[in-house]
Amino acid sequence: CVNNTLNIMPDGLRGRVIDQMLHIAGPDGVCMATYWNGNFFSHAILEYYKKNPQLCGEFDIDKHVNWDKRTLVSPSEYSTEWHTPIEVEQLMHANDVDVTISTSPPTYDGKPEINMQELAIFIWYDQTSSSNAKGYYDSDDAQKFYSHVWGGNAIHVGRHDLLTKEDISTMSNVHQVSLAGDKHEKELMETVRSLMSTDCAIVGSVGLRVVDMGCGYSSLLRHMWREKLLWSGVGVDLSSEMCSRSKVMNAKFDSECNKNVRIIEGSFLDIDVRDESADLVVSIDSLLHVGPVRQHRAVQEAARILRPGGWMIFSDIMQSEDADADEMQPIYDRINLSKMGTVSNYKTALEKYGFTNFQVDLHSDNIATHYGKVREVMEEQGSSCGISDSYLSKMAQGLSMWEELGPKNIVWGIIAARKTQKVTLKN
């Protein structure tokens, strides 16, 4: 457990601490964190801090207390910040911990939740409340793998069926992986152009306001900027390493693009973007990590930030409607899920949150091809990239599973829908 310290940690460190806590607790353990309850901030100032100058020094309430932000910074440089339960919930969501506020007593009852008792906020969470994606993608081995083996720019599945015979005969495996990823991004952008062809931002070549859920190295946003489809962009990713590298790559790519693309380290289930401020929400093979239930939350968040008439256009790796659960269990175990999403699950979620014009374009044969090609690249140069033997061994097993199970149990492609109805969303 950590007591009232998560809030004073730097953003990048906080996520690592939470991930380490989950790792140490293991599959059967539970983690606890506590916060002071910001709803009692005024009481704390008047009845505690002001009466205990030996703790924080003398201070002037009018000068040193910010009531709106619930902060105290005294002349002695003592500082404190108190969060409300809703802010704590948002902070945990941003660090890949899915917990909700409960009115239950502040004792662990076997499920992840946030409880309150007087001045204290209690957070209970375990491995079932996290996708574990942050810890995985922030690891040194994963960064080396995606930087050197997967192509270094995009970390999603590619359209190998669009490679020419000449491409395949003349290109190395790693360049085929990279080119196939590039072609998939082009196909997604063509879908954007086709569906939004009458949008004034497209017609006038102004560009769109785009939010990318799970942006990785933000290659799609750069690609859209190059194709003059992007006016301003927001890329959201849990991984601090992905976000850091995105910023570096964006700066090297184009200074204007870098100015107009904001990278946020956090969860795409709770994005720091205003309501109805985006024309387009995109995602490439990221939503699978949160599982079918939280995929509904992702669609809900897209509905919140999209303007009326805006589109959600994304690709994802899903299980087929009749997938064999027993055969899929190794995949579920690998991505820390009990089930993967389906096309029908997305359709239900999109309709629930006011989307119509639903359409899907599947190219599932690329799954086996792509993972097989990545496996070949890893076998060729994985050891020379400084990746640990244990990671390479696990990844070889994982890639082979996707390659083997893909043809029968996995579907992959682009899904699109338009926000046409106003739906009351959770605050």
Coordinates of C-alpha atoms in Angstrom, one line a residue:
C1 CA 0.0 0.0 0.0
V2 CA 1.0 3.7 -0.4
N3 CA -0.6 6.3 1.9
N4 CA -1.1 9.8 0.6
T5 CA 2.0 9.7 -1.6
L6 CA 0.7 8.9 -5.1
N7 CA -0.5 12.5 -5.5
I8 CA 3.0 14.0 -4.9
M9 CA 4.8 11.7 -7.3
P10 CA 5.7 13.0 -10.8
D11 CA 3.3 11.8 -13.4
G12 CA 5.8 9.4 -15.1
L13 CA 6.8 7.9 -11.8
R14 CA 3.3 7.4 -10.5
G15 CA 2.4 5.0 -13.2
R16 CA 5.5 2.9 -12.6
V17 CA 4.8 2.7 -8.9
I18 CA 1.2 1.5 -9.5
D19 CA 2.5 -1.1 -12.0
Q20 CA 5.1 -2.3 -9.5
M21 CA 2.5 -2.6 -6.8
L22 CA 0.3 -4.8 -9.1
H23 CA 3.4 -6.9 -10.0
I24 CA 4.4 -7.5 -6.4
A25 CA 0.8 -8.2 -5.3
G26 CA 0.5 -10.9 -8.0
P27 CA -2.7 -12.4 -9.3
D28 CA -4.0 -13.2 -5.9
G29 CA -3.0 -10.0 -4.0
V30 CA -4.6 -6.7 -3.6
C31 CA -3.2 -3.1 -3.6
M32 CA -4.4 -0.2 -1.5
A33 CA -3.7 3.5 -1.8
T34 CA -5.1 6.4 0.2
Y35 CA -5.7 10.1 -0.4
W36 CA -6.9 13.0 1.7
N37 CA -10.4 13.8 0.6
G38 CA -10.5 17.2 -1.2
N39 CA -14.1 17.8 -0.1
F40 CA -12.7 18.4 3.4
F41 CA -9.9 20.8 2.3
S42 CA -11.3 23.9 4.0
H43 CA -11.6 21.9 7.2
A44 CA -8.0 20.8 6.9
I45 CA -6.7 24.3 6.4
L46 CA -8.6 25.8 9.3
E47 CA -8.5 23.0 11.8
Y48 CA -5.2 21.3 11.1
Y49 CA -2.6 23.2 9.0
K50 CA -3.4 26.6 10.5
K51 CA -3.2 25.1 14.0
N52 CA 0.0 23.2 13.4
P53 CA 2.7 25.7 12.3
Q54 CA 5.4 23.3 13.4
L55 CA 4.3 21.1 10.4
C56 CA 4.0 23.6 7.6
G57 CA 5.1 27.0 9.0
E58 CA 3.0 30.1 9.4
F59 CA 1.1 31.1 6.3
D60 CA -1.5 33.6 5.2
I61 CA -4.7 32.0 4.0
D62 CA -5.5 34.7 1.5
K63 CA -2.0 34.5 -0.1
H64 CA -0.9 30.9 0.2
V65 CA -4.1 28.9 -0.2
N66 CA -5.7 28.2 -3.6
W67 CA -9.3 27.1 -2.8
D68 CA -10.1 26.2 -6.4
K69 CA -7.2 23.9 -6.8
R70 CA -7.2 22.9 -3.2
T71 CA -3.5 23.6 -2.7
L72 CA -1.4 25.1 0.1
V73 CA 2.1 26.3 -0.5
S74 CA 3.5 28.0 2.6
P75 CA 6.5 30.4 2.8
S76 CA 8.5 27.6 4.3
E77 CA 7.9 25.7 1.0
Y78 CA 5.6 23.1 2.6
S79 CA 3.0 22.1 0.0
T80 CA -0.1 19.9 -0.1
E81 CA -2.8 19.2 -2.7
W82 CA -6.1 17.5 -1.9
H83 CA -8.1 15.6 -4.6
T84 CA -11.8 15.0 -4.7
P85 CA -13.0 11.4 -5.1
I86 CA -13.8 12.1 -8.8
E87 CA -10.3 13.4 -9.4
V88 CA -8.8 10.3 -7.7
E89 CA -11.0 8.1 -10.0
Q90 CA -9.8 10.0 -13.0
L91 CA -6.1 9.8 -11.9
M92 CA -6.4 6.0 -11.4
H93 CA -8.1 5.6 -14.8
A94 CA -5.2 7.6 -16.4
N95 CA -2.8 5.0 -14.9
D96 CA -4.6 2.0 -16.3
V97 CA -6.5 1.1 -13.1
D98 CA -10.3 0.7 -13.6
V99 CA -11.9 1.6 -10.3
T100 CA -15.2 3.4 -9.6
I101 CA -16.5 5.3 -6.6
S102 CA -18.6 3.2 -4.2
T103 CA -20.6 4.1 -1.1
S104 CA -19.6 0.9 0.6
P105 CA -17.6 1.0 3.9
P106 CA -13.8 1.4 3.4
T107 CA -12.9 -2.2 3.8
Y108 CA -11.9 -4.5 0.9
D109 CA -14.8 -6.7 -0.2
G110 CA -13.1 -8.5 -3.0
K111 CA -13.7 -6.0 -5.8
P112 CA -11.7 -3.0 -7.0
E113 CA -13.3 0.3 -5.9
I114 CA -12.9 3.7 -4.2
N115 CA -14.4 4.2 -0.7
M116 CA -14.6 7.3 1.5
Q117 CA -14.6 7.7 5.2
E118 CA -14.5 11.2 6.6
L119 CA -11.3 12.9 5.5
A120 CA -9.9 9.7 3.8
I121 CA -10.2 8.2 0.4
F122 CA -9.4 4.5 0.1
I123 CA -8.5 2.8 -3.3
W124 CA -8.6 -0.9 -3.6
Y125 CA -7.3 -2.5 -6.8
D126 CA -5.8 -5.7 -8.2
Q127 CA -4.6 -7.2 -11.4
T128 CA -8.1 -7.7 -12.7
S129 CA -8.6 -3.9 -12.7
S130 CA -5.7 -3.2 -15.1
S131 CA -4.9 -4.3 -18.6
N132 CA -1.2 -4.4 -17.6
A133 CA -0.5 -2.7 -20.9
K134 CA 1.4 0.2 -19.3
G135 CA 4.0 -1.9 -17.6
Y136 CA 4.4 -4.1 -20.6
Y137 CA 4.9 -1.3 -23.2
D138 CA 7.1 0.7 -20.8
S139 CA 9.6 -2.1 -20.4
D140 CA 13.0 -1.9 -21.9
D141 CA 12.6 -5.2 -23.8
A142 CA 9.2 -4.1 -25.3
Q143 CA 10.6 -0.7 -26.5
K144 CA 13.6 -2.5 -28.1
F145 CA 11.2 -5.0 -29.7
Y146 CA 8.8 -2.4 -31.2
S147 CA 11.6 -0.1 -32.2
H148 CA 13.8 -2.6 -34.0
V149 CA 11.7 -5.7 -34.8
W150 CA 8.2 -4.3 -35.5
G151 CA 9.5 -1.5 -37.7
G152 CA 10.1 1.4 -35.3
N153 CA 7.4 3.7 -36.5
A154 CA 4.0 1.9 -36.2
I155 CA 3.2 -0.9 -33.8
H156 CA 0.1 -2.3 -35.4
V157 CA -0.9 -5.0 -37.9
G158 CA -0.2 -4.2 -41.6
R159 CA -1.9 -4.9 -44.9
H160 CA 0.5 -7.5 -46.3
D161 CA -2.1 -8.4 -48.9
L162 CA -1.3 -5.0 -50.5
L163 CA 2.4 -5.7 -50.9
T164 CA 3.4 -6.4 -54.5
K165 CA 5.4 -9.4 -55.6
E166 CA 8.3 -7.1 -56.2
D167 CA 8.0 -5.7 -52.6
I168 CA 8.1 -9.2 -51.2
S169 CA 11.0 -10.4 -53.4
T170 CA 13.2 -7.3 -53.0
M171 CA 12.5 -6.1 -49.4
S172 CA 13.9 -7.4 -46.1
N173 CA 11.3 -8.8 -43.7
V174 CA 11.6 -5.8 -41.4
H175 CA 10.9 -3.4 -44.3
Q176 CA 7.9 -5.5 -45.4
V177 CA 6.5 -5.2 -41.9
S178 CA 7.0 -1.4 -42.0
L179 CA 5.6 -1.0 -45.5
A180 CA 2.5 -3.1 -44.6
G181 CA 1.9 -1.0 -41.6
D182 CA 2.2 2.1 -43.7
K183 CA -0.3 0.7 -46.2
H184 CA -2.8 0.0 -43.5
E185 CA -2.6 3.6 -42.3
K186 CA -3.2 4.7 -45.9
E187 CA -6.3 2.5 -46.1
L188 CA -7.7 4.0 -42.9
M189 CA -7.1 7.5 -44.2
E190 CA -8.8 6.6 -47.5
T191 CA -11.8 5.5 -45.4
V192 CA -11.7 8.9 -43.7
R193 CA -11.7 10.7 -47.0
S194 CA -14.5 8.6 -48.4
L195 CA -16.8 8.9 -45.4
M196 CA -16.1 12.5 -44.7
S197 CA -15.8 13.7 -48.3
T198 CA -18.5 16.4 -47.8
D199 CA -17.1 17.7 -44.5
C200 CA -16.0 21.3 -44.8
A201 CA -12.6 20.5 -43.2
I202 CA -11.9 18.0 -46.0
V203 CA -13.4 19.9 -48.9
G204 CA -11.6 23.1 -47.9
S205 CA -8.3 21.2 -47.1
V206 CA -8.3 22.7 -43.6
G207 CA -7.8 19.4 -41.9
L208 CA -9.6 17.7 -39.0
R209 CA -9.5 17.8 -35.3
V210 CA -8.4 14.3 -34.5
V211 CA -8.0 12.2 -31.3
D212 CA -6.0 9.0 -31.5
M213 CA -6.9 6.4 -28.8
G214 CA -3.8 4.4 -28.0
C215 CA -1.5 6.4 -30.4
G216 CA 1.7 4.4 -29.8
Y217 CA 4.5 6.3 -31.5
S218 CA 1.8 8.5 -33.1
S219 CA 2.7 7.4 -36.7
L220 CA -0.9 7.7 -37.8
L221 CA -1.1 11.4 -36.7
R222 CA 2.1 12.2 -38.5
H223 CA 0.8 10.4 -41.6
M224 CA -2.5 12.4 -41.5
W225 CA -0.5 15.6 -41.2
R226 CA 1.6 14.7 -44.2
E227 CA -1.6 14.0 -46.2
K228 CA -3.2 17.3 -45.0
L229 CA -6.0 15.5 -43.2
L230 CA -5.0 16.9 -39.8
W231 CA -5.5 20.4 -38.4
S232 CA -4.9 19.5 -34.8
G233 CA -4.3 16.2 -33.1
V234 CA -4.3 14.6 -29.7
G235 CA -2.6 11.3 -29.1
V236 CA -3.3 9.4 -26.0
D237 CA -1.3 6.4 -24.7
L238 CA -0.7 4.8 -21.3
S239 CA 3.0 4.2 -22.0
S240 CA 5.3 7.0 -20.9
E241 CA 8.0 5.5 -23.1
M242 CA 5.6 5.6 -26.1
C243 CA 4.6 9.2 -25.4
S244 CA 8.2 10.3 -24.9
R245 CA 9.3 8.8 -28.2
S246 CA 6.2 10.2 -29.9
K247 CA 7.2 13.7 -28.9
V248 CA 10.8 13.2 -30.2
M249 CA 9.6 11.7 -33.5
N250 CA 7.0 14.5 -34.0
A251 CA 9.6 17.2 -33.4
K252 CA 12.0 15.6 -35.9
F253 CA 9.2 15.1 -38.4
D254 CA 7.8 18.6 -38.7
S255 CA 7.9 21.6 -36.4
E256 CA 4.4 22.7 -37.3
C257 CA 3.0 19.2 -36.8
N258 CA 4.7 19.1 -33.4
K259 CA 3.1 22.3 -32.4
N260 CA -0.3 21.1 -33.4
V261 CA -0.2 17.6 -32.0
R262 CA -0.6 17.1 -28.2
I263 CA 0.6 13.9 -26.7
I264 CA -1.2 12.8 -23.4
E265 CA 0.1 10.1 -21.2
G266 CA -3.0 8.4 -19.9
S267 CA -6.0 6.2 -20.5
F268 CA -8.2 6.6 -23.6
L269 CA -11.1 5.8 -21.3
D270 CA -10.8 9.2 -19.7
I271 CA -9.2 11.8 -22.0
D272 CA -8.4 15.3 -21.1
V273 CA -10.3 16.7 -24.1
R274 CA -13.4 19.0 -24.0
D275 CA -16.8 17.7 -24.9
E276 CA -17.7 17.7 -28.6
S277 CA -14.3 19.2 -29.6
A278 CA -13.2 16.6 -32.2
D279 CA -14.2 15.9 -35.7
L280 CA -12.7 12.4 -35.8
V281 CA -11.7 9.7 -33.3
V282 CA -9.2 7.1 -34.6
S283 CA -7.4 4.1 -33.2
I284 CA -5.3 1.4 -34.7
D285 CA -5.3 -2.0 -32.9
S286 CA -5.3 -0.5 -29.4
L287 CA -8.8 -1.0 -28.1
L288 CA -8.4 -4.8 -27.8
H289 CA -6.3 -4.3 -24.7
V290 CA -9.2 -3.1 -22.5
G291 CA -11.6 -6.0 -23.3
P292 CA -15.2 -6.1 -24.5
V293 CA -16.7 -4.4 -21.4
R294 CA -14.4 -1.4 -21.4
Q295 CA -14.6 -1.2 -25.1
H296 CA -18.1 0.2 -24.5
R297 CA -16.5 2.8 -22.3
A298 CA -14.1 3.7 -25.1
V299 CA -17.0 4.2 -27.4
Q300 CA -18.7 6.3 -24.8
E301 CA -15.7 8.5 -24.4
A302 CA -15.5 8.9 -28.2
A303 CA -19.2 9.9 -28.2
R304 CA -18.4 12.5 -25.5
I305 CA -15.5 14.2 -27.4
L306 CA -17.0 14.0 -30.9
R307 CA -19.0 16.9 -32.3
P308 CA -22.4 16.0 -33.8
G309 CA -21.8 14.4 -37.2
G310 CA -18.2 13.4 -36.3
W311 CA -16.9 9.9 -37.0
M312 CA -15.2 7.2 -35.1
I313 CA -13.0 5.2 -37.5
F314 CA -10.7 2.5 -36.1
S315 CA -9.1 -0.9 -36.7
D316 CA -8.9 -3.6 -34.1
I317 CA -8.0 -7.2 -33.5
M318 CA -11.1 -9.1 -32.4
Q319 CA -12.2 -12.6 -31.9
S320 CA -14.7 -14.2 -34.4
E321 CA -18.3 -14.5 -33.2
D322 CA -17.9 -18.3 -33.0
A323 CA -14.4 -18.3 -31.6
D324 CA -13.4 -21.4 -29.6
A325 CA -12.9 -20.2 -26.1
D326 CA -10.7 -23.1 -25.1
E327 CA -8.4 -22.6 -28.2
M328 CA -8.3 -18.9 -27.4
Q329 CA -7.3 -19.3 -23.8
P330 CA -3.5 -18.9 -24.5
I331 CA -4.3 -15.6 -26.2
Y332 CA -6.6 -14.4 -23.3
D333 CA -3.8 -15.3 -20.9
R334 CA -1.2 -13.4 -22.9
I335 CA -3.2 -10.1 -23.1
N336 CA -4.7 -10.5 -19.5
L337 CA -8.3 -10.8 -20.6
S338 CA -11.1 -13.4 -20.2
K339 CA -12.5 -12.6 -23.6
M340 CA -11.8 -10.4 -26.6
G341 CA -14.1 -8.0 -28.3
T342 CA -16.1 -8.8 -31.4
V343 CA -17.6 -6.9 -34.3
S344 CA -21.1 -7.3 -32.8
N345 CA -19.8 -6.0 -29.5
Y346 CA -18.6 -2.8 -31.1
K347 CA -21.9 -2.4 -33.1
T348 CA -23.9 -2.7 -29.9
A349 CA -21.7 -0.1 -28.2
L350 CA -21.8 2.3 -31.1
E351 CA -25.6 2.1 -31.4
K352 CA -25.9 2.5 -27.6
Y353 CA -24.0 5.8 -27.7
G354 CA -25.7 7.5 -30.6
F355 CA -23.7 6.3 -33.6
T356 CA -25.3 5.2 -36.9
N357 CA -23.9 4.5 -40.4
F358 CA -22.1 1.5 -39.0
Q359 CA -19.8 -0.3 -41.4
V360 CA -16.9 -2.8 -41.3
D361 CA -14.2 -3.8 -43.7
L362 CA -12.4 -7.0 -42.6
H363 CA -9.0 -8.2 -43.9
S364 CA -8.4 -10.9 -41.3
D365 CA -6.0 -13.0 -43.4
N366 CA -3.3 -10.4 -42.5
I367 CA -3.2 -11.4 -38.9
A368 CA -1.4 -14.7 -39.4
T369 CA 0.8 -13.2 -42.2
H370 CA 1.8 -10.2 -40.1
Y371 CA 2.6 -12.1 -36.9
G372 CA 4.5 -14.7 -38.9
K373 CA 6.6 -12.0 -40.6
V374 CA 7.3 -10.3 -37.3
R375 CA 8.4 -13.6 -35.8
E376 CA 10.8 -14.1 -38.7
V377 CA 12.3 -10.6 -38.1
M378 CA 12.7 -11.4 -34.4
E379 CA 14.5 -14.6 -35.2
E380 CA 16.8 -12.8 -37.6
Q381 CA 17.8 -9.9 -35.4
G382 CA 16.2 -10.0 -32.0
S383 CA 19.3 -11.0 -30.1
S384 CA 21.4 -8.3 -31.8
C385 CA 19.0 -5.6 -30.5
G386 CA 19.8 -6.3 -26.9
I387 CA 16.4 -7.9 -26.1
S388 CA 16.6 -10.4 -23.2
D389 CA 16.4 -14.1 -24.0
S390 CA 13.4 -14.5 -21.7
Y391 CA 11.4 -11.8 -23.6
L392 CA 12.4 -13.3 -26.9
S393 CA 11.3 -16.8 -25.8
K394 CA 7.9 -15.5 -24.5
M395 CA 7.4 -13.4 -27.6
A396 CA 8.2 -16.3 -29.9
Q397 CA 5.5 -18.3 -28.2
G398 CA 3.0 -15.4 -28.4
L399 CA 3.7 -14.6 -32.1
S400 CA 3.2 -18.3 -33.0
M401 CA -0.1 -18.4 -31.1
W402 CA -1.4 -15.4 -33.1
E403 CA -0.1 -17.0 -36.3
E404 CA -1.8 -20.3 -35.5
L405 CA -5.1 -19.1 -34.1
G406 CA -5.6 -16.2 -36.5
P407 CA -7.2 -18.0 -39.5
K408 CA -9.9 -19.6 -37.4
N409 CA -10.6 -17.5 -34.4
I410 CA -9.4 -13.9 -35.1
V411 CA -10.9 -11.1 -37.3
W412 CA -9.3 -7.8 -38.1
G413 CA -10.3 -4.8 -40.0
I414 CA -11.6 -1.2 -40.0
I415 CA -14.8 -0.3 -38.3
A416 CA -16.5 3.1 -38.8
A417 CA -19.6 4.8 -37.5
R418 CA -21.0 8.4 -37.3
K419 CA -22.3 10.2 -34.2
T420 CA -25.8 11.3 -35.3
Q421 CA -27.8 11.1 -32.1
K422 CA -27.4 12.9 -28.7
V423 CA -27.2 10.4 -25.9
T424 CA -27.0 11.3 -22.2
L425 CA -23.6 10.3 -21.0
K426 CA -22.3 9.6 -17.5
N427 CA -20.7 12.6 -15.9

